[in-house]
Amino acid sequence: MSQFDSTVAVVTGAGSGIGQATAMAFAAEGASVVVADIDAEGGAETVSAIEAAGGAATFVEADVTDDDSVANMVETAVSEYGRLDFACNNAGIGGAQKPTADLSFDEWEQVIDVNLNGVWRSIKYEIPAMLESDGGVVVNMASILGKVGFENASAYVASKHGVVGLTKTAAQEYAQQGIRVNAVCPGFIDTPLLAAGGLDDPEARKGIEALHPMNRLGSVDEIASAVVWLCSDGASFTTGETLTVDGGYTSR
Ligand code: NAI
């Protein structure tokens, strides 16, 4: 018996990095997983890895900036597996790195649309499906940059602060209907997102590592295990929480 036997989880951005590790961690605990991403190749890789380990997963091409696409993602969970218990709203992008006043409207909007509106769109369709399943747990992927600022990343920082506020509010709204809503706030994690932001250069990486008292980046598995815990019965009184997993970054 595994703790998530007979449950169903959706993970957005599950074709890479933290989302991929989280989808695999849900499956390892017995959940059937809907692997959602705009990247079909990455999604297929995640499904293969889950199946190779003996788990159950289905890929659905889903763009969190598109309403119909997100609706279809949740419908897939229900049509394939009959219910929805857990959702990890993880899809996100880093965006342009510039001082605030140098950002174009499009650069600002793209980050907000994926990272913040995308989480809201996901919740909008996940909550009704969870209510049909007598409750569930939502875990939104925020960031330490949902708690503190970071130069040249104002759209990202604003989007993640928004995710934290959305999490706290949705938690209050559904607390008496069996749905818990929490967020994870990772420090810097070793994923392709860092490379996309130019932070894979050895000097830049050293500087980022040094911002964490543990003097290292986090791993995707260290974030996936936080998501799994938030979905577990051990977290049954935990809602509206932003669980920081950052090697001490925000303790400074
Ligand atoms: P990643 O780049 O490895 O994975 C992100 C995934 O999201 C990719 O598979 C990508 O195709 C997908 N994606 C992008 N736009 C999408 C869209 N519109 N619809 C659906 N899927 C989309 O990045 P990583 O690092 O795994 O990031 C995952 C989440 O964790 C993001 O929300 C990120 O902001 C957050 N995070 C990451 C940190 C890090 O240092 N890597 C630190 C704190 C938070």
XYZ file of N, CA and C and ligand atoms in Angstrom, residues 12-20 36-39 42 62-65 89-94 114-115 141-145 156 160 184-194 196 220, ligand 1:
182
model
N 1.325 20.684 -13.806
C 1.606 21.509 -14.995
C 3.111 21.760 -15.078
N 3.590 21.915 -16.304
C 5.037 22.083 -16.498
C 5.787 20.831 -16.094
N 5.159 19.672 -16.341
C 5.715 18.396 -15.853
C 6.697 17.760 -16.838
N 7.054 18.504 -17.896
C 7.986 17.946 -18.870
C 9.434 18.238 -18.566
N 9.707 18.912 -17.446
C 11.091 19.309 -17.152
C 11.216 19.626 -15.657
N 12.443 19.647 -15.190
C 12.786 20.219 -13.890
C 11.930 19.778 -12.706
N 11.465 20.758 -11.954
C 10.710 20.503 -10.716
C 9.403 19.760 -11.014
N 8.731 20.141 -12.093
C 7.458 19.495 -12.438
C 7.653 18.028 -12.773
N 8.702 17.732 -13.499
C 8.981 16.336 -13.855
C 9.244 15.512 -12.588
N 1.148 17.495 -17.656
C 0.716 18.573 -18.551
C 1.879 19.498 -18.875
N 2.025 19.824 -20.147
C 3.110 20.744 -20.549
C 2.842 21.209 -21.969
N 3.476 22.342 -22.362
C 3.453 22.734 -23.774
C 4.489 21.933 -24.561
N 5.422 21.331 -23.853
C 6.531 20.595 -24.472
C 6.183 19.098 -24.526
N 9.233 16.656 -23.750
C 9.524 16.559 -22.316
C 8.439 15.787 -21.589
N -0.855 20.957 -22.713
C -1.643 22.022 -22.085
C -0.796 23.274 -21.939
N -1.379 24.388 -22.370
C -0.727 25.694 -22.247
C -1.502 26.469 -21.190
N -0.841 26.806 -20.083
C -1.571 27.453 -18.980
C -2.002 28.882 -19.303
N -1.585 29.406 -20.463
C -2.081 30.732 -20.869
C -3.360 30.607 -21.693
N 0.420 23.217 -9.472
C 0.434 24.246 -10.523
C 1.829 24.846 -10.572
N 2.639 24.257 -11.452
C 4.079 24.464 -11.416
C 4.628 25.169 -12.648
N 3.906 25.154 -13.775
C 4.456 25.720 -15.023
C 4.891 27.158 -14.785
N 6.077 27.500 -15.263
C 6.546 28.865 -15.063
C 7.720 29.184 -15.964
N 7.932 30.491 -16.158
C 9.064 30.958 -16.958
C 9.789 32.061 -16.185
N 11.042 32.292 -16.559
C 11.835 33.327 -15.887
C 11.590 34.705 -16.481
N 1.856 33.569 -17.756
C 2.208 32.172 -17.466
C 2.217 31.933 -15.952
N 2.972 32.742 -15.224
C 3.267 32.418 -13.822
C 2.120 32.714 -12.857
N 3.380 26.406 -7.268
C 4.825 26.610 -7.215
C 5.109 28.109 -7.235
N 5.398 28.652 -6.050
C 5.788 30.067 -5.972
C 7.310 30.108 -6.040
N 7.940 30.786 -5.111
C 9.406 30.945 -5.141
C 9.786 31.754 -3.908
N 11.065 31.713 -3.536
C 11.514 32.692 -2.543
C 11.283 34.101 -3.090
N 11.216 34.205 -4.431
C 10.955 35.517 -5.024
C 9.470 35.858 -4.971
N 8.810 38.616 -12.746
C 8.852 37.303 -12.090
C 8.519 37.447 -10.601
N 5.241 35.902 -8.641
C 5.328 34.925 -7.546
C 4.717 35.474 -6.250
N 4.663 26.221 -2.458
C 6.062 25.951 -2.099
C 6.894 27.113 -2.630
N 7.832 27.569 -1.810
C 8.721 28.664 -2.210
C 10.155 28.140 -2.270
N 10.560 27.624 -3.438
C 11.925 27.097 -3.535
C 12.956 28.227 -3.618
N 14.135 27.949 -3.081
C 15.311 28.763 -3.404
C 15.722 28.416 -4.823
N 16.953 28.757 -5.200
C 17.395 28.461 -6.575
C 17.650 26.958 -6.726
N 17.043 26.387 -7.743
C 17.076 24.941 -7.959
C 17.743 24.662 -9.305
N 18.506 23.589 -9.327
C 19.278 23.251 -10.515
C 18.365 22.674 -11.601
N 17.860 23.528 -12.495
C 16.968 23.083 -13.581
C 17.304 23.883 -14.842
N 16.714 23.507 -15.979
C 16.927 24.278 -17.211
C 16.487 25.742 -17.110
N 15.609 26.057 -16.155
C 15.173 27.456 -15.991
C 16.363 28.368 -15.667
N 17.291 27.859 -14.878
C 18.466 28.655 -14.516
C 19.331 28.908 -15.747
N 18.292 29.048 -18.776
C 17.572 30.010 -19.622
C 17.837 31.438 -19.145
N 15.797 19.137 -7.600
C 14.360 19.007 -7.924
C 13.667 18.064 -6.949
P 11.860 24.303 -16.192
O 12.117 25.321 -17.244
O 12.808 23.176 -16.009
O 10.388 23.694 -16.360
C 9.274 24.501 -16.607
C 8.293 23.709 -17.447
O 7.137 24.530 -17.649
C 8.835 23.367 -18.845
O 8.647 21.986 -19.130
C 8.020 24.243 -19.786
O 7.799 23.667 -21.071
C 6.721 24.398 -18.994
N 5.965 25.558 -19.420
C 6.417 26.808 -19.707
N 5.416 27.584 -20.112
C 4.297 26.827 -20.071
C 2.934 27.070 -20.388
N 2.522 28.260 -20.859
N 2.035 26.068 -20.205
C 2.437 24.857 -19.756
N 3.716 24.559 -19.480
C 4.633 25.530 -19.624
O 11.730 25.151 -14.850
P 11.725 24.739 -13.299
O 12.929 25.337 -12.699
O 11.457 23.313 -13.127
O 10.501 25.615 -12.801
C 9.261 25.080 -12.393
C 8.578 26.076 -11.505
O 9.368 26.300 -10.342
C 8.352 27.457 -12.148
O 7.094 27.957 -11.757
C 9.466 28.282 -11.537
O 9.150 29.647 -11.515
C 9.541 27.684 -10.141
N 10.784 27.940 -9.446
C 11.984 27.546 -9.997
C 13.159 27.825 -9.344
C 14.490 27.460 -9.892
O 15.493 27.980 -9.379
N 14.598 26.593 -10.884
C 13.146 28.547 -8.050
C 11.839 28.870 -7.557
C 10.706 28.578 -8.247
